[in-house]
Amino acid sequence: NAGVTQTPKFRVLKTGQSMTLLCAQDMNHEYMYWYRQDPGMGLRLIHYSVGEGTTAKGEVPDGYNVSRLKKQNFLLGLESAAPSQTSVYFCASSYLGIGYTFGSGTRLTVV
Amino acid sequence: GNSVTQMEGPVTLSEEAFLTINCTYTATGYPSLFWYVQYPGEGLQLLLKATKADDKGSNKGFEATYRKETTSFHLEKGSVQVSDSAVYFCALSAPSGGSYIPTFGRGTSLIVHP
């Protein structure tokens, strides 16, 4: 099915470990976004990309890095995980802001 | 900057009751407006949208009308079902500096009892 695929779906990290979350979309969308969702905080934008090879900071970028080497993929990296990064992470893509398609999320726990 | 304000929840209703979830927005220019729904353990799904003033978006019995004069996009459904229990997000999208960055409300939890 066409859409946005996130991997992995669940992950437990120890403090200080690193990991990469992968987002892949097959709709040829230019825009891709990474959000985190925490109870009572709604969705907060971490980083976004307006096209292949471009990235930009969102509302809460500290502690995260991203890369968009291919149009269909948007990677979110945590270099040194902290308990404050325990959250549910969502990737989304869009064609010129007409609508946003979300992945099913990655539930990350940092212990 | 752009912002979306929606009523805090949870909203608790009995099955077949009428639903209204209020949403107001602040934006420069002419944004597109959306309602998304999130079921437990899932990502957000587009429920309905409206792209210009006075447009009415509708889907699965839900409706919302883009009211520019009151900067509102309230979600309504005439008769809710238990299966409508979810979190609902109001959102807007408008170009800013050449980019489209959506702005989401904080979400309203809906609980429908049999």
JSON list of C-alpha atoms in Angstrom, two decimals:
[
{"chain": "A", "resi": 1, "resn": "ASN", "atom": "CA", "xyz": [0.00, 0.00, 0.00]},
{"chain": "A", "resi": 2, "resn": "ALA", "atom": "CA", "xyz": [1.21, 3.50, -0.83]},
{"chain": "A", "resi": 3, "resn": "GLY", "atom": "CA", "xyz": [2.08, 5.66, 2.11]},
{"chain": "A", "resi": 4, "resn": "VAL", "atom": "CA", "xyz": [4.68, 6.37, 4.74]},
{"chain": "A", "resi": 5, "resn": "THR", "atom": "CA", "xyz": [6.59, 3.52, 6.37]},
{"chain": "A", "resi": 6, "resn": "GLN", "atom": "CA", "xyz": [8.54, 3.93, 9.58]},
{"chain": "A", "resi": 7, "resn": "THR", "atom": "CA", "xyz": [11.07, 1.48, 10.96]},
{"chain": "A", "resi": 8, "resn": "PRO", "atom": "CA", "xyz": [11.47, 0.27, 13.62]},
{"chain": "A", "resi": 9, "resn": "LYS", "atom": "CA", "xyz": [8.07, 0.35, 15.35]},
{"chain": "A", "resi": 10, "resn": "PHE", "atom": "CA", "xyz": [9.50, -0.10, 18.84]},
{"chain": "A", "resi": 11, "resn": "ARG", "atom": "CA", "xyz": [12.93, 0.36, 20.33]},
{"chain": "A", "resi": 12, "resn": "VAL", "atom": "CA", "xyz": [14.50, 0.46, 23.78]},
{"chain": "A", "resi": 13, "resn": "LEU", "atom": "CA", "xyz": [17.83, 2.26, 24.11]},
{"chain": "A", "resi": 14, "resn": "LYS", "atom": "CA", "xyz": [20.21, 2.76, 26.97]},
{"chain": "A", "resi": 15, "resn": "THR", "atom": "CA", "xyz": [21.29, 6.30, 27.80]},
{"chain": "A", "resi": 16, "resn": "GLY", "atom": "CA", "xyz": [24.15, 7.33, 25.55]},
{"chain": "A", "resi": 17, "resn": "GLN", "atom": "CA", "xyz": [23.42, 4.85, 22.77]},
{"chain": "A", "resi": 18, "resn": "SER", "atom": "CA", "xyz": [22.78, 6.00, 19.22]},
{"chain": "A", "resi": 19, "resn": "MET", "atom": "CA", "xyz": [20.19, 4.96, 16.70]},
{"chain": "A", "resi": 20, "resn": "THR", "atom": "CA", "xyz": [18.61, 5.94, 13.40]},
{"chain": "A", "resi": 21, "resn": "LEU", "atom": "CA", "xyz": [14.92, 5.98, 12.60]},
{"chain": "A", "resi": 22, "resn": "LEU", "atom": "CA", "xyz": [14.01, 5.46, 8.97]},
{"chain": "A", "resi": 23, "resn": "CYS", "atom": "CA", "xyz": [11.07, 7.00, 7.16]},
{"chain": "A", "resi": 24, "resn": "ALA", "atom": "CA", "xyz": [10.24, 5.98, 3.60]},
{"chain": "A", "resi": 25, "resn": "GLN", "atom": "CA", "xyz": [7.48, 7.32, 1.34]},
{"chain": "A", "resi": 26, "resn": "ASP", "atom": "CA", "xyz": [6.47, 6.17, -2.10]},
{"chain": "A", "resi": 27, "resn": "MET", "atom": "CA", "xyz": [4.23, 9.10, -3.11]},
{"chain": "A", "resi": 28, "resn": "ASN", "atom": "CA", "xyz": [6.98, 11.25, -4.63]},
{"chain": "A", "resi": 29, "resn": "HIS", "atom": "CA", "xyz": [6.32, 13.95, -2.02]},
{"chain": "A", "resi": 30, "resn": "GLU", "atom": "CA", "xyz": [8.78, 16.82, -1.80]},
{"chain": "A", "resi": 31, "resn": "TYR", "atom": "CA", "xyz": [8.17, 17.63, 1.87]},
{"chain": "A", "resi": 32, "resn": "MET", "atom": "CA", "xyz": [8.98, 15.32, 4.77]},
{"chain": "A", "resi": 33, "resn": "TYR", "atom": "CA", "xyz": [8.76, 15.97, 8.50]},
{"chain": "A", "resi": 34, "resn": "TRP", "atom": "CA", "xyz": [9.75, 14.38, 11.80]},
{"chain": "A", "resi": 35, "resn": "TYR", "atom": "CA", "xyz": [7.56, 14.96, 14.87]},
{"chain": "A", "resi": 36, "resn": "ARG", "atom": "CA", "xyz": [7.58, 13.77, 18.43]},
{"chain": "A", "resi": 37, "resn": "GLN", "atom": "CA", "xyz": [4.40, 13.25, 20.39]},
{"chain": "A", "resi": 38, "resn": "ASP", "atom": "CA", "xyz": [4.36, 13.42, 24.15]},
{"chain": "A", "resi": 39, "resn": "PRO", "atom": "CA", "xyz": [1.36, 13.32, 26.51]},
{"chain": "A", "resi": 40, "resn": "GLY", "atom": "CA", "xyz": [-0.22, 16.74, 26.82]},
{"chain": "A", "resi": 41, "resn": "MET", "atom": "CA", "xyz": [2.22, 18.30, 24.36]},
{"chain": "A", "resi": 42, "resn": "GLY", "atom": "CA", "xyz": [0.61, 17.50, 21.05]},
{"chain": "A", "resi": 43, "resn": "LEU", "atom": "CA", "xyz": [2.89, 17.15, 18.05]},
{"chain": "A", "resi": 44, "resn": "ARG", "atom": "CA", "xyz": [6.19, 19.00, 18.04]},
{"chain": "A", "resi": 45, "resn": "LEU", "atom": "CA", "xyz": [8.23, 19.41, 14.87]},
{"chain": "A", "resi": 46, "resn": "ILE", "atom": "CA", "xyz": [11.82, 18.22, 15.16]},
{"chain": "A", "resi": 47, "resn": "HIS", "atom": "CA", "xyz": [13.22, 18.69, 11.64]},
{"chain": "A", "resi": 48, "resn": "TYR", "atom": "CA", "xyz": [11.82, 18.89, 8.18]},
{"chain": "A", "resi": 49, "resn": "SER", "atom": "CA", "xyz": [12.93, 18.75, 4.56]},
{"chain": "A", "resi": 50, "resn": "VAL", "atom": "CA", "xyz": [11.60, 20.54, 1.51]},
{"chain": "A", "resi": 51, "resn": "GLY", "atom": "CA", "xyz": [13.38, 18.32, -0.98]},
{"chain": "A", "resi": 52, "resn": "GLU", "atom": "CA", "xyz": [16.20, 15.90, -1.61]},
{"chain": "A", "resi": 53, "resn": "GLY", "atom": "CA", "xyz": [19.43, 17.09, -0.04]},
{"chain": "A", "resi": 54, "resn": "THR", "atom": "CA", "xyz": [17.78, 19.76, 2.12]},
{"chain": "A", "resi": 55, "resn": "THR", "atom": "CA", "xyz": [16.97, 19.81, 5.83]},
{"chain": "A", "resi": 56, "resn": "ALA", "atom": "CA", "xyz": [15.86, 22.47, 8.31]},
{"chain": "A", "resi": 57, "resn": "LYS", "atom": "CA", "xyz": [15.29, 22.75, 12.04]},
{"chain": "A", "resi": 58, "resn": "GLY", "atom": "CA", "xyz": [11.87, 22.67, 13.56]},
{"chain": "A", "resi": 59, "resn": "GLU", "atom": "CA", "xyz": [10.63, 23.54, 17.03]},
{"chain": "A", "resi": 60, "resn": "VAL", "atom": "CA", "xyz": [12.68, 21.01, 19.05]},
{"chain": "A", "resi": 61, "resn": "PRO", "atom": "CA", "xyz": [15.80, 20.05, 17.04]},
{"chain": "A", "resi": 62, "resn": "ASP", "atom": "CA", "xyz": [18.35, 19.69, 19.86]},
{"chain": "A", "resi": 63, "resn": "GLY", "atom": "CA", "xyz": [19.77, 16.19, 20.25]},
{"chain": "A", "resi": 64, "resn": "TYR", "atom": "CA", "xyz": [18.63, 15.08, 16.79]},
{"chain": "A", "resi": 65, "resn": "ASN", "atom": "CA", "xyz": [20.12, 15.08, 13.30]},
{"chain": "A", "resi": 66, "resn": "VAL", "atom": "CA", "xyz": [18.51, 14.28, 9.98]},
{"chain": "A", "resi": 67, "resn": "SER", "atom": "CA", "xyz": [19.46, 13.46, 6.43]},
{"chain": "A", "resi": 68, "resn": "ARG", "atom": "CA", "xyz": [17.56, 13.34, 3.13]},
{"chain": "A", "resi": 69, "resn": "LEU", "atom": "CA", "xyz": [19.99, 11.79, 0.66]},
{"chain": "A", "resi": 70, "resn": "LYS", "atom": "CA", "xyz": [17.17, 10.31, -1.42]},
{"chain": "A", "resi": 71, "resn": "LYS", "atom": "CA", "xyz": [13.81, 11.92, -2.06]},
{"chain": "A", "resi": 72, "resn": "GLN", "atom": "CA", "xyz": [11.88, 8.97, -0.70]},
{"chain": "A", "resi": 73, "resn": "ASN", "atom": "CA", "xyz": [13.81, 8.60, 2.57]},
{"chain": "A", "resi": 74, "resn": "PHE", "atom": "CA", "xyz": [14.16, 10.83, 5.61]},
{"chain": "A", "resi": 75, "resn": "LEU", "atom": "CA", "xyz": [16.38, 9.61, 8.44]},
{"chain": "A", "resi": 76, "resn": "LEU", "atom": "CA", "xyz": [16.27, 10.80, 12.03]},
{"chain": "A", "resi": 77, "resn": "GLY", "atom": "CA", "xyz": [19.36, 10.17, 14.16]},
{"chain": "A", "resi": 78, "resn": "LEU", "atom": "CA", "xyz": [19.94, 10.29, 17.87]},
{"chain": "A", "resi": 79, "resn": "GLU", "atom": "CA", "xyz": [23.68, 10.46, 18.53]},
{"chain": "A", "resi": 80, "resn": "SER", "atom": "CA", "xyz": [23.57, 10.05, 22.31]},
{"chain": "A", "resi": 81, "resn": "ALA", "atom": "CA", "xyz": [20.14, 9.12, 23.57]},
{"chain": "A", "resi": 82, "resn": "ALA", "atom": "CA", "xyz": [18.76, 10.68, 26.75]},
{"chain": "A", "resi": 83, "resn": "PRO", "atom": "CA", "xyz": [15.70, 9.70, 28.82]},
{"chain": "A", "resi": 84, "resn": "SER", "atom": "CA", "xyz": [14.08, 13.00, 27.75]},
{"chain": "A", "resi": 85, "resn": "GLN", "atom": "CA", "xyz": [13.96, 11.60, 24.22]},
{"chain": "A", "resi": 86, "resn": "THR", "atom": "CA", "xyz": [11.55, 8.86, 25.29]},
{"chain": "A", "resi": 87, "resn": "SER", "atom": "CA", "xyz": [8.60, 9.56, 23.04]},
{"chain": "A", "resi": 88, "resn": "VAL", "atom": "CA", "xyz": [6.57, 8.43, 20.06]},
{"chain": "A", "resi": 89, "resn": "TYR", "atom": "CA", "xyz": [8.10, 9.65, 16.81]},
{"chain": "A", "resi": 90, "resn": "PHE", "atom": "CA", "xyz": [6.04, 10.26, 13.69]},
{"chain": "A", "resi": 91, "resn": "CYS", "atom": "CA", "xyz": [7.17, 10.89, 10.18]},
{"chain": "A", "resi": 92, "resn": "ALA", "atom": "CA", "xyz": [4.95, 12.66, 7.66]},
{"chain": "A", "resi": 93, "resn": "SER", "atom": "CA", "xyz": [5.17, 13.66, 4.04]},
{"chain": "A", "resi": 94, "resn": "SER", "atom": "CA", "xyz": [3.30, 16.18, 1.92]},
{"chain": "A", "resi": 95, "resn": "TYR", "atom": "CA", "xyz": [2.90, 17.47, -1.60]},
{"chain": "A", "resi": 96, "resn": "LEU", "atom": "CA", "xyz": [2.99, 21.24, -1.29]},
{"chain": "A", "resi": 97, "resn": "GLY", "atom": "CA", "xyz": [1.00, 21.29, 1.93]},
{"chain": "A", "resi": 98, "resn": "ILE", "atom": "CA", "xyz": [-2.21, 20.02, 0.35]},
{"chain": "A", "resi": 99, "resn": "GLY", "atom": "CA", "xyz": [-2.39, 17.21, 2.87]},
{"chain": "A", "resi": 100, "resn": "TYR", "atom": "CA", "xyz": [-0.10, 15.32, 5.17]},
{"chain": "A", "resi": 101, "resn": "THR", "atom": "CA", "xyz": [0.36, 11.55, 5.25]},
{"chain": "A", "resi": 102, "resn": "PHE", "atom": "CA", "xyz": [1.66, 10.11, 8.50]},
{"chain": "A", "resi": 103, "resn": "GLY", "atom": "CA", "xyz": [3.49, 6.92, 9.31]},
{"chain": "A", "resi": 104, "resn": "SER", "atom": "CA", "xyz": [2.32, 4.65, 12.12]},
{"chain": "A", "resi": 105, "resn": "GLY", "atom": "CA", "xyz": [5.01, 5.82, 14.52]},
{"chain": "A", "resi": 106, "resn": "THR", "atom": "CA", "xyz": [8.07, 4.58, 16.39]},
{"chain": "A", "resi": 107, "resn": "ARG", "atom": "CA", "xyz": [7.76, 4.14, 20.13]},
{"chain": "A", "resi": 108, "resn": "LEU", "atom": "CA", "xyz": [11.19, 4.84, 21.66]},
{"chain": "A", "resi": 109, "resn": "THR", "atom": "CA", "xyz": [12.10, 4.29, 25.28]},
{"chain": "A", "resi": 110, "resn": "VAL", "atom": "CA", "xyz": [15.44, 5.46, 26.64]},
{"chain": "A", "resi": 111, "resn": "VAL", "atom": "CA", "xyz": [16.41, 3.91, 29.96]},
{"chain": "B", "resi": 1, "resn": "GLY", "atom": "CA", "xyz": [3.13, 33.20, 13.45]},
{"chain": "B", "resi": 2, "resn": "ASN", "atom": "CA", "xyz": [0.46, 30.63, 12.75]},
{"chain": "B", "resi": 3, "resn": "SER", "atom": "CA", "xyz": [-1.41, 28.96, 15.57]},
{"chain": "B", "resi": 4, "resn": "VAL", "atom": "CA", "xyz": [-4.31, 26.57, 16.15]},
{"chain": "B", "resi": 5, "resn": "THR", "atom": "CA", "xyz": [-6.39, 26.45, 19.31]},
{"chain": "B", "resi": 6, "resn": "GLN", "atom": "CA", "xyz": [-8.79, 23.63, 19.97]},
{"chain": "B", "resi": 7, "resn": "MET", "atom": "CA", "xyz": [-10.91, 22.79, 22.96]},
{"chain": "B", "resi": 8, "resn": "GLU", "atom": "CA", "xyz": [-9.33, 20.73, 25.66]},
{"chain": "B", "resi": 9, "resn": "GLY", "atom": "CA", "xyz": [-10.65, 17.32, 26.39]},
{"chain": "B", "resi": 10, "resn": "PRO", "atom": "CA", "xyz": [-11.54, 14.79, 27.12]},
{"chain": "B", "resi": 11, "resn": "VAL", "atom": "CA", "xyz": [-14.97, 15.13, 25.59]},
{"chain": "B", "resi": 12, "resn": "THR", "atom": "CA", "xyz": [-17.18, 12.36, 26.92]},
{"chain": "B", "resi": 13, "resn": "LEU", "atom": "CA", "xyz": [-20.44, 11.52, 25.15]},
{"chain": "B", "resi": 14, "resn": "SER", "atom": "CA", "xyz": [-23.01, 8.78, 25.01]},
{"chain": "B", "resi": 15, "resn": "GLU", "atom": "CA", "xyz": [-23.54, 6.90, 21.77]},
{"chain": "B", "resi": 16, "resn": "GLU", "atom": "CA", "xyz": [-25.77, 8.79, 19.28]},
{"chain": "B", "resi": 17, "resn": "ALA", "atom": "CA", "xyz": [-25.07, 12.17, 20.90]},
{"chain": "B", "resi": 18, "resn": "PHE", "atom": "CA", "xyz": [-24.17, 15.26, 18.88]},
{"chain": "B", "resi": 19, "resn": "LEU", "atom": "CA", "xyz": [-20.50, 16.17, 18.73]},
{"chain": "B", "resi": 20, "resn": "THR", "atom": "CA", "xyz": [-18.82, 19.55, 18.39]},
{"chain": "B", "resi": 21, "resn": "ILE", "atom": "CA", "xyz": [-15.10, 20.10, 18.80]},
{"chain": "B", "resi": 22, "resn": "ASN", "atom": "CA", "xyz": [-14.14, 23.75, 18.50]},
{"chain": "B", "resi": 23, "resn": "CYS", "atom": "CA", "xyz": [-11.11, 24.91, 16.55]},
{"chain": "B", "resi": 24, "resn": "THR", "atom": "CA", "xyz": [-9.94, 28.45, 15.89]},
{"chain": "B", "resi": 25, "resn": "TYR", "atom": "CA", "xyz": [-6.84, 29.57, 14.08]},
{"chain": "B", "resi": 26, "resn": "THR", "atom": "CA", "xyz": [-4.50, 32.47, 13.47]},
{"chain": "B", "resi": 27, "resn": "ALA", "atom": "CA", "xyz": [-2.67, 32.62, 10.17]},
{"chain": "B", "resi": 28, "resn": "THR", "atom": "CA", "xyz": [-1.34, 35.02, 7.62]},
{"chain": "B", "resi": 29, "resn": "GLY", "atom": "CA", "xyz": [-2.64, 34.60, 4.13]},
{"chain": "B", "resi": 30, "resn": "TYR", "atom": "CA", "xyz": [-5.16, 31.93, 3.18]},
{"chain": "B", "resi": 31, "resn": "PRO", "atom": "CA", "xyz": [-4.43, 28.62, 4.88]},
{"chain": "B", "resi": 32, "resn": "SER", "atom": "CA", "xyz": [-5.84, 25.22, 4.15]},
{"chain": "B", "resi": 33, "resn": "LEU", "atom": "CA", "xyz": [-7.54, 23.65, 7.16]},
{"chain": "B", "resi": 34, "resn": "PHE", "atom": "CA", "xyz": [-7.62, 20.02, 8.23]},
{"chain": "B", "resi": 35, "resn": "TRP", "atom": "CA", "xyz": [-8.98, 17.64, 10.82]},
{"chain": "B", "resi": 36, "resn": "TYR", "atom": "CA", "xyz": [-6.92, 14.56, 11.60]},
{"chain": "B", "resi": 37, "resn": "VAL", "atom": "CA", "xyz": [-7.91, 11.58, 13.75]},
{"chain": "B", "resi": 38, "resn": "GLN", "atom": "CA", "xyz": [-5.60, 9.35, 15.76]},
{"chain": "B", "resi": 39, "resn": "TYR", "atom": "CA", "xyz": [-6.79, 5.99, 17.03]},
{"chain": "B", "resi": 40, "resn": "PRO", "atom": "CA", "xyz": [-4.90, 4.36, 19.91]},
{"chain": "B", "resi": 41, "resn": "GLY", "atom": "CA", "xyz": [-1.47, 3.11, 18.89]},
{"chain": "B", "resi": 42, "resn": "GLU", "atom": "CA", "xyz": [-1.74, 4.52, 15.37]},
{"chain": "B", "resi": 43, "resn": "GLY", "atom": "CA", "xyz": [-0.55, 7.51, 13.39]},
{"chain": "B", "resi": 44, "resn": "LEU", "atom": "CA", "xyz": [-2.68, 10.48, 12.38]},
{"chain": "B", "resi": 45, "resn": "GLN", "atom": "CA", "xyz": [-5.12, 9.99, 9.53]},
{"chain": "B", "resi": 46, "resn": "LEU", "atom": "CA", "xyz": [-6.67, 12.75, 7.47]},
{"chain": "B", "resi": 47, "resn": "LEU", "atom": "CA", "xyz": [-10.36, 13.00, 8.32]},
{"chain": "B", "resi": 48, "resn": "LEU", "atom": "CA", "xyz": [-11.40, 15.99, 6.22]},
{"chain": "B", "resi": 49, "resn": "LYS", "atom": "CA", "xyz": [-10.09, 19.22, 4.78]},
{"chain": "B", "resi": 50, "resn": "ALA", "atom": "CA", "xyz": [-11.12, 22.57, 3.34]},
{"chain": "B", "resi": 51, "resn": "THR", "atom": "CA", "xyz": [-8.94, 24.76, 1.20]},
{"chain": "B", "resi": 52, "resn": "LYS", "atom": "CA", "xyz": [-10.86, 28.05, 0.95]},
{"chain": "B", "resi": 53, "resn": "ALA", "atom": "CA", "xyz": [-13.40, 30.13, 2.81]},
{"chain": "B", "resi": 54, "resn": "ASP", "atom": "CA", "xyz": [-16.93, 28.70, 3.09]},
{"chain": "B", "resi": 55, "resn": "ASP", "atom": "CA", "xyz": [-15.78, 25.27, 1.91]},
{"chain": "B", "resi": 56, "resn": "LYS", "atom": "CA", "xyz": [-17.28, 22.37, 3.84]},
{"chain": "B", "resi": 57, "resn": "GLY", "atom": "CA", "xyz": [-15.18, 19.28, 4.36]},
{"chain": "B", "resi": 58, "resn": "SER", "atom": "CA", "xyz": [-16.98, 16.04, 5.15]},
{"chain": "B", "resi": 59, "resn": "ASN", "atom": "CA", "xyz": [-16.15, 12.39, 5.69]},
{"chain": "B", "resi": 60, "resn": "LYS", "atom": "CA", "xyz": [-17.66, 9.45, 7.63]},
{"chain": "B", "resi": 61, "resn": "GLY", "atom": "CA", "xyz": [-20.47, 11.65, 8.96]},
{"chain": "B", "resi": 62, "resn": "PHE", "atom": "CA", "xyz": [-18.09, 14.35, 10.23]},
{"chain": "B", "resi": 63, "resn": "GLU", "atom": "CA", "xyz": [-18.30, 17.88, 8.87]},
{"chain": "B", "resi": 64, "resn": "ALA", "atom": "CA", "xyz": [-16.43, 21.16, 9.27]},
{"chain": "B", "resi": 65, "resn": "THR", "atom": "CA", "xyz": [-16.90, 24.51, 7.54]},
{"chain": "B", "resi": 66, "resn": "TYR", "atom": "CA", "xyz": [-14.08, 26.95, 6.86]},
{"chain": "B", "resi": 67, "resn": "ARG", "atom": "CA", "xyz": [-15.28, 30.23, 8.43]},
{"chain": "B", "resi": 68, "resn": "LYS", "atom": "CA", "xyz": [-12.88, 33.03, 7.56]},
{"chain": "B", "resi": 69, "resn": "GLU", "atom": "CA", "xyz": [-14.91, 35.71, 9.34]},
{"chain": "B", "resi": 70, "resn": "THR", "atom": "CA", "xyz": [-14.61, 33.89, 12.66]},
{"chain": "B", "resi": 71, "resn": "THR", "atom": "CA", "xyz": [-11.30, 32.11, 11.84]},
{"chain": "B", "resi": 72, "resn": "SER", "atom": "CA", "xyz": [-12.88, 28.82, 12.85]},
{"chain": "B", "resi": 73, "resn": "PHE", "atom": "CA", "xyz": [-13.13, 25.24, 11.61]},
{"chain": "B", "resi": 74, "resn": "HIS", "atom": "CA", "xyz": [-15.32, 23.42, 14.13]},
{"chain": "B", "resi": 75, "resn": "LEU", "atom": "CA", "xyz": [-15.76, 19.66, 13.78]},
{"chain": "B", "resi": 76, "resn": "GLU", "atom": "CA", "xyz": [-19.30, 18.27, 14.06]},
{"chain": "B", "resi": 77, "resn": "LYS", "atom": "CA", "xyz": [-21.04, 14.92, 13.85]},
{"chain": "B", "resi": 78, "resn": "GLY", "atom": "CA", "xyz": [-24.73, 14.36, 14.32]},
{"chain": "B", "resi": 79, "resn": "SER", "atom": "CA", "xyz": [-24.59, 10.95, 15.98]},
{"chain": "B", "resi": 80, "resn": "VAL", "atom": "CA", "xyz": [-21.36, 9.56, 17.40]},
{"chain": "B", "resi": 81, "resn": "GLN", "atom": "CA", "xyz": [-20.52, 5.90, 17.74]},
{"chain": "B", "resi": 82, "resn": "VAL", "atom": "CA", "xyz": [-18.25, 4.07, 20.17]},
{"chain": "B", "resi": 83, "resn": "SER", "atom": "CA", "xyz": [-15.86, 3.51, 17.26]},
{"chain": "B", "resi": 84, "resn": "ASP", "atom": "CA", "xyz": [-15.38, 7.31, 16.99]},
{"chain": "B", "resi": 85, "resn": "SER", "atom": "CA", "xyz": [-13.43, 7.30, 20.26]},
{"chain": "B", "resi": 86, "resn": "ALA", "atom": "CA", "xyz": [-10.04, 8.75, 19.33]},
{"chain": "B", "resi": 87, "resn": "VAL", "atom": "CA", "xyz": [-7.96, 11.92, 19.51]},
{"chain": "B", "resi": 88, "resn": "TYR", "atom": "CA", "xyz": [-8.86, 14.64, 17.00]},
{"chain": "B", "resi": 89, "resn": "PHE", "atom": "CA", "xyz": [-6.36, 17.24, 15.78]},
{"chain": "B", "resi": 90, "resn": "CYS", "atom": "CA", "xyz": [-7.17, 20.47, 14.01]},
{"chain": "B", "resi": 91, "resn": "ALA", "atom": "CA", "xyz": [-4.42, 21.72, 11.71]},
{"chain": "B", "resi": 92, "resn": "LEU", "atom": "CA", "xyz": [-3.63, 24.41, 9.18]},
{"chain": "B", "resi": 93, "resn": "SER", "atom": "CA", "xyz": [-1.17, 24.63, 6.34]},
{"chain": "B", "resi": 94, "resn": "ALA", "atom": "CA", "xyz": [0.03, 27.85, 4.80]},
{"chain": "B", "resi": 95, "resn": "PRO", "atom": "CA", "xyz": [3.14, 28.79, 2.85]},
{"chain": "B", "resi": 96, "resn": "SER", "atom": "CA", "xyz": [5.77, 30.49, 4.96]},
{"chain": "B", "resi": 97, "resn": "GLY", "atom": "CA", "xyz": [9.03, 31.64, 3.47]},
{"chain": "B", "resi": 98, "resn": "GLY", "atom": "CA", "xyz": [8.50, 29.33, 0.53]},
{"chain": "B", "resi": 99, "resn": "SER", "atom": "CA", "xyz": [7.88, 26.25, 2.70]},
{"chain": "B", "resi": 100, "resn": "TYR", "atom": "CA", "xyz": [4.77, 24.46, 3.95]},
{"chain": "B", "resi": 101, "resn": "ILE", "atom": "CA", "xyz": [5.00, 23.78, 7.65]},
{"chain": "B", "resi": 102, "resn": "PRO", "atom": "CA", "xyz": [1.78, 22.51, 9.16]},
{"chain": "B", "resi": 103, "resn": "THR", "atom": "CA", "xyz": [0.57, 23.82, 12.49]},
{"chain": "B", "resi": 104, "resn": "PHE", "atom": "CA", "xyz": [-1.36, 21.41, 14.70]},
{"chain": "B", "resi": 105, "resn": "GLY", "atom": "CA", "xyz": [-3.59, 21.96, 17.69]},
{"chain": "B", "resi": 106, "resn": "ARG", "atom": "CA", "xyz": [-2.88, 19.97, 20.84]},
{"chain": "B", "resi": 107, "resn": "GLY", "atom": "CA", "xyz": [-5.59, 17.43, 20.15]},
{"chain": "B", "resi": 108, "resn": "THR", "atom": "CA", "xyz": [-8.95, 16.70, 21.74]},
{"chain": "B", "resi": 109, "resn": "SER", "atom": "CA", "xyz": [-9.67, 13.27, 23.13]},
{"chain": "B", "resi": 110, "resn": "LEU", "atom": "CA", "xyz": [-13.19, 11.96, 22.43]},
{"chain": "B", "resi": 111, "resn": "ILE", "atom": "CA", "xyz": [-14.60, 9.13, 24.53]},
{"chain": "B", "resi": 112, "resn": "VAL", "atom": "CA", "xyz": [-17.94, 7.65, 23.48]},
{"chain": "B", "resi": 113, "resn": "HIS", "atom": "CA", "xyz": [-19.78, 5.37, 25.90]},
{"chain": "B", "resi": 114, "resn": "PRO", "atom": "CA", "xyz": [-22.34, 2.76, 24.79]}
]
